[in-house]
Short mmCIF file of C-alpha atoms and ligand atoms in Angstrom, two decimals:
data_model
loop_
_atom_site.label_atom_id
_atom_site.label_comp_id
_atom_site.label_asym_id
_atom_site.label_seq_id
_atom_site.Cartn_x
_atom_site.Cartn_y
_atom_site.Cartn_z
CA MET T 1 70.80 119.07 144.13
CA THR T 2 72.27 122.27 142.61
CA ASP T 3 70.81 123.33 139.26
CA THR T 4 73.17 124.05 136.37
CA LEU T 5 73.07 126.72 133.68
CA VAL T 6 75.03 125.51 130.66
CA PHE T 7 76.63 128.13 128.36
CA TYR T 8 77.49 127.74 124.68
CA SER T 9 78.48 130.44 122.25
CA GLY T 10 80.90 130.44 119.36
CA PRO T 11 81.67 134.18 119.26
CA ASP T 12 81.06 135.16 122.92
CA PRO T 13 83.66 134.20 125.52
CA PHE T 14 82.32 132.38 128.60
CA GLU T 15 84.09 134.35 131.33
CA PRO T 16 82.31 137.76 131.03
CA TRP T 17 78.93 136.02 131.08
CA ARG T 18 79.90 133.87 134.07
CA ALA T 19 81.20 136.95 135.88
CA ALA T 20 77.98 138.91 135.24
CA LEU T 21 75.64 136.05 136.18
CA ALA T 22 77.40 134.48 139.17
CA PRO T 23 76.78 137.27 141.72
CA LEU T 24 73.07 137.33 140.80
CA LEU T 25 72.59 133.56 140.79
CA GLY T 26 74.37 132.85 144.06
CA ASP T 27 75.13 129.28 145.14
CA ASP T 28 72.02 127.49 144.01
CA VAL T 29 72.75 127.64 140.27
CA ARG T 30 76.09 126.47 138.91
CA ILE T 31 77.26 128.09 135.64
CA GLU T 32 79.31 125.83 133.38
CA ASN T 33 80.76 126.12 129.92
CA SER T 34 79.32 123.37 127.72
CA ASP T 35 82.63 121.56 127.30
CA ALA T 36 83.10 121.36 131.08
CA VAL T 37 79.70 120.20 132.31
CA THR T 38 80.26 117.92 135.28
CA ASP T 39 76.76 116.48 135.67
CA PRO T 40 74.46 116.83 132.60
CA GLU T 41 71.49 115.58 134.66
CA THR T 42 71.55 118.81 136.73
CA VAL T 43 71.34 121.11 133.69
CA ARG T 44 67.93 122.85 133.78
CA PHE T 45 68.84 125.99 131.83
CA ALA T 46 70.80 126.58 128.62
CA LEU T 47 72.17 129.99 127.55
CA VAL T 48 73.17 129.42 123.96
CA TRP T 49 74.09 130.99 120.65
CA MET T 50 74.04 128.57 117.71
CA PRO T 51 75.05 125.40 119.55
CA PRO T 52 76.11 122.39 117.44
CA GLU T 53 73.54 119.85 116.27
CA GLY T 54 72.50 117.40 118.97
CA PHE T 55 73.60 119.80 121.73
CA PHE T 56 70.31 119.65 123.63
CA ASP T 57 70.21 115.80 123.66
CA ARG T 58 72.95 115.81 126.29
CA PHE T 59 70.70 117.42 128.89
CA PRO T 60 67.65 115.26 129.75
CA ASN T 61 66.33 117.65 132.43
CA LEU T 62 66.56 120.88 130.47
CA GLU T 63 63.61 123.21 131.15
CA LEU T 64 64.50 126.53 129.50
CA VAL T 65 66.47 127.58 126.42
CA ILE T 66 67.74 131.17 126.57
CA ASN T 67 68.88 132.52 123.21
CA LEU T 68 72.05 134.55 123.68
CA GLY T 69 70.90 137.35 121.41
CA ALA T 70 67.75 139.07 120.15
CA GLY T 71 67.33 137.26 116.82
CA VAL T 72 66.02 133.71 117.23
CA ASP T 73 65.73 132.74 113.54
CA ARG T 74 68.63 130.25 113.67
CA LEU T 75 67.34 128.68 116.89
CA VAL T 76 63.70 128.19 115.96
CA ALA T 77 64.62 126.83 112.50
CA ARG T 78 66.52 123.87 114.02
CA ASN T 79 64.96 120.44 113.89
CA ASP T 80 66.68 119.23 117.08
CA LEU T 81 65.18 121.89 119.35
CA PRO T 82 63.42 120.33 122.37
CA ASP T 83 59.81 121.31 123.02
CA LEU T 84 60.63 123.75 125.85
CA PRO T 85 60.03 127.44 126.51
CA ILE T 86 62.47 129.72 124.69
CA THR T 87 63.40 133.20 125.81
CA ARG T 88 65.71 135.69 124.15
CA LEU T 89 67.77 138.65 125.22
CA SER T 90 66.51 142.15 124.84
CA ASP T 91 68.38 144.18 127.39
CA PRO T 92 68.33 147.95 127.84
CA GLU T 93 71.89 148.54 126.61
CA MET T 94 71.31 146.41 123.53
CA GLY T 95 68.23 148.51 122.80
CA LYS T 96 70.12 151.78 123.21
CA MET T 97 72.93 150.56 121.02
CA MET T 98 70.49 149.57 118.27
CA ALA T 99 68.48 152.79 118.54
CA SER T 100 71.63 154.91 118.27
CA PHE T 101 72.84 152.97 115.24
CA ALA T 102 69.45 153.31 113.57
CA LEU T 103 69.52 157.05 114.25
CA PHE T 104 73.05 157.28 112.82
CA ALA T 105 71.90 155.49 109.65
CA VAL T 106 68.87 157.75 109.27
CA LEU T 107 70.99 160.88 109.81
CA ARG T 108 73.54 159.61 107.29
CA HIS T 109 70.87 159.64 104.60
CA ALA T 110 68.83 162.60 105.90
CA ARG T 111 71.94 164.81 105.93
CA GLU T 112 73.14 163.38 102.55
CA ILE T 113 76.50 162.31 103.94
CA PRO T 114 77.21 159.95 100.98
CA HIS T 115 76.93 162.98 98.65
CA PHE T 116 79.49 164.93 100.74
CA GLU T 117 81.85 161.96 101.01
CA ALA T 118 81.81 161.55 97.24
CA ALA T 119 82.35 165.30 96.78
CA GLN T 120 85.24 165.29 99.26
CA ALA T 121 86.95 162.54 97.27
CA ARG T 122 86.84 165.00 94.31
CA ARG T 123 87.90 167.97 96.55
CA GLU T 124 84.63 169.60 95.64
CA TRP T 125 82.65 172.10 97.82
CA ALA T 126 79.26 170.62 96.95
CA TYR T 127 76.79 172.56 99.08
CA ARG T 128 73.29 171.13 99.44
CA HIS T 129 70.86 172.95 101.65
CA PRO T 130 69.76 170.69 104.55
CA LYS T 131 66.11 169.74 104.89
CA ALA T 132 64.24 170.08 108.17
CA ALA T 133 63.78 166.72 109.93
CA GLY T 134 60.00 167.18 109.92
CA ASP T 135 60.07 167.27 106.10
CA ILE T 136 61.77 163.86 105.93
CA SER T 137 59.59 160.79 106.25
CA VAL T 138 61.10 157.66 107.84
CA ALA T 139 59.49 154.21 107.96
CA VAL T 140 60.67 151.64 110.49
CA LEU T 141 59.57 148.15 109.46
CA GLY T 142 59.22 146.02 112.61
CA LEU T 143 58.33 147.59 115.96
CA GLY T 144 59.55 144.94 118.40
CA GLU T 145 61.75 145.51 121.43
CA LEU T 146 64.57 146.98 119.33
CA GLY T 147 62.53 148.33 116.41
CA ALA T 148 60.24 150.32 118.73
CA LEU T 149 63.20 151.93 120.49
CA ALA T 150 64.76 152.78 117.13
CA ALA T 151 61.50 154.34 115.89
CA THR T 152 60.98 156.43 119.03
CA GLU T 153 64.58 157.66 118.93
CA ILE T 154 64.14 158.70 115.28
CA ALA T 155 60.84 160.41 116.16
CA ARG T 156 62.55 162.21 119.07
CA GLN T 157 64.79 163.91 116.51
CA GLY T 158 61.71 165.33 114.80
CA PHE T 159 61.53 163.12 111.71
CA ASP T 160 58.08 162.34 110.33
CA THR T 161 58.25 158.80 111.72
CA HIS T 162 56.09 155.84 110.75
CA GLY T 163 56.26 152.21 111.78
CA TRP T 164 55.00 148.90 110.45
CA ALA T 165 54.03 145.80 112.44
CA THR T 166 51.40 143.07 112.43
CA ARG T 167 49.54 144.55 115.42
CA PRO T 168 48.74 148.14 116.40
CA LYS T 169 50.80 149.76 119.12
CA ASP T 170 51.18 153.10 120.78
CA LEU T 171 54.61 154.69 120.39
CA PRO T 172 55.27 158.38 121.11
CA GLY T 173 55.67 160.34 117.87
CA VAL T 174 55.31 157.28 115.63
CA THR T 175 52.37 156.66 113.29
CA VAL T 176 51.86 152.91 113.24
CA HIS T 177 50.63 151.02 110.16
CA CYS T 178 49.64 147.35 110.29
CA GLY T 179 49.40 144.42 107.93
CA ASP T 180 50.54 143.53 104.42
CA GLU T 181 48.07 145.82 102.67
CA ALA T 182 49.51 148.90 104.43
CA LEU T 183 53.08 148.32 103.27
CA PRO T 184 53.10 149.59 99.64
CA HIS T 185 51.54 152.92 100.60
CA LEU T 186 53.92 153.33 103.55
CA LEU T 187 56.94 152.62 101.33
CA ALA T 188 55.69 155.06 98.70
CA GLN T 189 55.53 157.93 101.21
CA SER T 190 58.93 157.32 102.88
CA ASP T 191 62.28 158.98 102.19
CA ILE T 192 64.18 156.52 104.36
CA VAL T 193 63.11 152.92 105.08
CA VAL T 194 64.68 151.12 108.04
CA CYS T 195 64.28 147.34 108.22
CA MET T 196 64.00 145.97 111.78
CA LEU T 197 61.98 142.85 110.88
CA PRO T 198 62.91 139.48 112.36
CA LEU T 199 63.64 136.67 109.92
CA THR T 200 60.62 134.34 109.82
CA PRO T 201 58.94 132.31 107.06
CA ALA T 202 56.64 135.35 106.53
CA THR T 203 59.45 137.91 106.24
CA ARG T 204 62.05 135.95 104.25
CA ALA T 205 62.82 138.01 101.10
CA ARG T 206 59.80 140.19 102.00
CA ILE T 207 61.66 143.33 100.92
CA GLY T 208 62.12 142.43 97.27
CA ALA T 209 61.69 143.93 93.80
CA SER T 210 58.10 145.05 94.36
CA ALA T 211 58.92 146.68 97.72
CA PHE T 212 61.88 148.56 96.22
CA ALA T 213 59.76 149.60 93.23
CA ALA T 214 57.13 150.95 95.64
CA MET T 215 59.72 153.16 97.37
CA ARG T 216 60.05 156.79 96.31
CA PRO T 217 62.67 157.55 93.65
CA GLY T 218 65.76 158.69 95.57
CA ALA T 219 64.74 156.90 98.80
CA ALA T 220 67.39 155.31 101.01
CA PHE T 221 67.25 151.85 102.54
CA VAL T 222 68.68 150.72 105.89
CA ASN T 223 68.84 147.08 107.02
CA LEU T 224 69.80 146.36 110.61
CA SER T 225 67.91 143.11 111.30
CA ARG T 226 68.63 140.11 109.05
CA GLY T 227 70.00 139.95 105.51
CA GLU T 228 67.58 137.24 104.38
CA VAL T 229 64.60 139.57 104.91
CA VAL T 230 65.83 141.37 101.80
CA ASP T 231 66.16 140.09 98.23
CA GLU T 232 69.74 141.29 97.73
CA ASP T 233 69.65 141.00 93.93
CA ALA T 234 66.62 143.27 93.89
CA LEU T 235 68.40 145.69 96.23
CA VAL T 236 71.46 145.77 93.98
CA GLY T 237 69.16 146.40 90.99
CA ALA T 238 67.39 149.27 92.74
CA LEU T 239 70.72 150.87 93.71
CA ARG T 240 72.29 150.36 90.27
CA SER T 241 69.34 151.91 88.47
CA GLY T 242 69.51 154.95 90.77
CA HIS T 243 65.96 154.33 92.00
CA LEU T 244 67.45 154.15 95.51
CA SER T 245 69.96 156.87 96.39
CA GLY T 246 71.87 154.75 98.89
CA ALA T 247 71.79 152.18 101.64
CA THR T 248 73.24 151.50 105.07
CA LEU T 249 73.58 147.77 105.52
CA ASP T 250 74.70 145.92 108.64
CA VAL T 251 73.38 142.45 107.80
CA PHE T 252 73.56 140.22 104.74
CA ALA T 253 72.12 136.94 103.48
CA ALA T 254 75.62 135.40 103.63
CA GLU T 255 78.05 136.75 106.22
CA PRO T 256 80.82 137.70 105.91
CA LEU T 257 79.88 139.47 102.67
CA VAL T 258 82.18 138.03 99.99
CA PRO T 259 84.78 140.47 98.57
CA GLU T 260 83.34 140.25 95.04
CA HIS T 261 79.79 141.17 96.12
CA PRO T 262 78.49 144.18 94.14
CA LEU T 263 77.17 145.90 97.28
CA TRP T 264 80.72 146.76 98.39
CA THR T 265 81.25 149.26 95.60
CA LEU T 266 77.83 150.72 94.81
CA PRO T 267 77.65 154.49 95.34
CA GLY T 268 75.97 155.65 98.54
CA VAL T 269 76.27 152.25 100.22
CA LEU T 270 77.81 151.85 103.68
CA ILE T 271 78.59 148.32 104.80
CA THR T 272 79.19 147.42 108.45
CA PRO T 273 79.92 143.85 109.63
CA HIS T 274 76.81 142.98 111.71
CA LEU T 275 77.47 145.08 114.78
CA ALA T 276 74.55 147.48 115.04
CA SER T 277 73.95 146.03 118.50
CA VAL T 278 75.30 143.24 120.68
CA ALA T 279 74.25 141.48 123.87
CA LEU T 280 76.12 142.91 126.84
CA PRO T 281 76.62 140.56 129.81
CA LYS T 282 76.14 143.09 132.65
CA SER T 283 73.01 144.59 131.15
CA ALA T 284 71.49 141.23 130.06
CA ALA T 285 72.27 139.25 133.23
CA PRO T 286 69.28 140.48 135.33
CA GLN T 287 66.72 139.30 132.78
CA ILE T 288 68.45 135.93 132.34
CA VAL T 289 68.41 135.45 136.10
CA ALA T 290 64.77 136.60 136.31
CA ASN T 291 63.79 133.85 133.89
CA ILE T 292 65.83 131.22 135.73
CA ARG T 293 64.11 132.22 138.97
CA ALA T 294 60.74 132.15 137.19
CA VAL T 295 61.32 128.52 136.19
CA GLN T 296 62.50 127.60 139.69
CA ASN T 297 59.46 129.26 141.29
CA GLY T 298 56.90 128.28 138.65
CA GLU T 299 56.31 131.91 137.64
CA GLU T 300 55.77 133.58 134.27
CA LEU T 301 58.74 134.06 131.91
CA VAL T 302 59.67 137.35 130.23
CA ASN T 303 60.96 137.87 126.67
CA THR T 304 59.45 134.62 125.47
CA VAL T 305 59.62 133.53 121.85
CA SER T 306 56.64 132.17 119.93
CA ARG T 307 57.67 129.20 117.82
CA VAL T 308 54.53 129.62 115.74
CA ARG T 309 55.29 133.24 114.82
CA GLY T 310 59.05 132.56 114.69
CA TYR T 311 59.97 135.63 116.77
P1 NDP X 401 60.90 141.53 117.95
O1 NDP X 401 60.87 140.08 117.73
O2 NDP X 401 60.73 142.07 119.34
O3 NDP X 401 59.77 142.24 117.08
C1 NDP X 401 59.57 142.00 115.74
C2 NDP X 401 58.72 143.09 115.13
O4 NDP X 401 58.52 142.81 113.73
C3 NDP X 401 57.33 143.19 115.77
O5 NDP X 401 56.92 144.53 115.84
C4 NDP X 401 56.46 142.42 114.79
O6 NDP X 401 55.12 142.84 114.76
C5 NDP X 401 57.12 142.77 113.47
N1 NDP X 401 56.83 141.74 112.46
C6 NDP X 401 57.17 140.43 112.49
N2 NDP X 401 56.71 139.81 111.40
C7 NDP X 401 56.06 140.74 110.67
C8 NDP X 401 55.35 140.70 109.44
N3 NDP X 401 55.22 139.57 108.74
N4 NDP X 401 54.78 141.85 109.00
C9 NDP X 401 54.88 143.00 109.71
N5 NDP X 401 55.55 143.10 110.88
C10 NDP X 401 56.12 141.97 111.35
O7 NDP X 401 62.26 142.08 117.30
P2 NDP X 401 63.34 143.13 117.82
O8 NDP X 401 62.85 144.51 117.56
O9 NDP X 401 63.78 142.82 119.21
O10 NDP X 401 64.57 142.78 116.86
C11 NDP X 401 64.43 142.79 115.45
C12 NDP X 401 65.56 141.99 114.84
O11 NDP X 401 66.80 142.69 114.95
C13 NDP X 401 65.87 140.65 115.50
O12 NDP X 401 64.95 139.67 115.07
C14 NDP X 401 67.26 140.37 115.00
O13 NDP X 401 67.20 139.59 113.83
C15 NDP X 401 67.82 141.75 114.65
N6 NDP X 401 69.03 142.10 115.41
C16 NDP X 401 70.12 142.59 114.72
C17 NDP X 401 71.25 142.96 115.39
C18 NDP X 401 72.41 143.58 114.67
O14 NDP X 401 73.47 143.77 115.29
N7 NDP X 401 72.30 143.91 113.41
C19 NDP X 401 71.37 142.81 116.85
C20 NDP X 401 70.16 142.33 117.48
C21 NDP X 401 69.04 141.97 116.77
P3 NDP X 401 54.16 142.74 116.06
O15 NDP X 401 54.65 143.84 116.99
O16 NDP X 401 52.84 143.02 115.52
O17 NDP X 401 54.37 141.37 116.62
#
């Protein structure tokens, strides 16, 4: 009997994923869009992004859920998720795209671009002498697959780069700090804070009033992971008071950000509509196929998600 990989994604079209996966999977795994599954009993693998409630009940022989993206917060929070291994995407191109966006955001603040944009609007030649990268301290909160790449890319540019995670790790050019007790001191010494934390019960609203108060006066904040990790009212307060000099924000608690939200018009704030990085079919296909083969051959999976940790 031929195994089936079922695909479901609201935003991603089926065809590019089918085209990237088919040559690697060959004839022994059929790839079907969820609304065209011919034999649900043959479905052993699901490649999904936010499928509707009850989706998994249709497939009694499902063995692996592959999250079509890096962030698994929506998936692991569901109460209809079967007790099966979960893997997520973390492909090389996605990592590069995120690292380059993180670097762009850091450079935007390090080179005071918001100041020059505001001056340009006034036709004002507002020279400010640039600082050396080594004199600017950057903290990357979250050193996972994407966060670690972002931190090393920032370090490669010569910034005084620090990272924060639950466990120690070795990253070239990055000083790593671990655990809750290390955070206030790290925030207090940083000029630019980049949030790369996954959304979990432990990180929800973790960057709130006390975290912003701990940051240096004039610091800038960047959020590229999930909006709900940040208390947005506290962020607005810190920007309005001038305690923070600006922010680069790609993710928000409620997306799309409503037109009347104060963040749209606060000085020094750049808003982008959740596109710092995306999953790319050609680059992600090999790891999806590797995990399908691992299930078929009883081998170990890669890029697994811990339901207990939530990431
Ligand atoms: P990972 O799941 O690989 O890593 C998470 C990191 O956060 C780990 O270093 C982990 O520490 C750390 N962490 C988790 N909880 C805590 C905590 N309570 N205290 C301190 N550190 C903690 O994530 P990725 O780097 O792959 O991705 C990060 C997030 O980026 C994703 O979860 C997703 O939400 C978001 N994303 C955003 C996109 C966009 O376009 N804006 C695109 C893709 C992803 P440890 O290493 O010790 O486990």
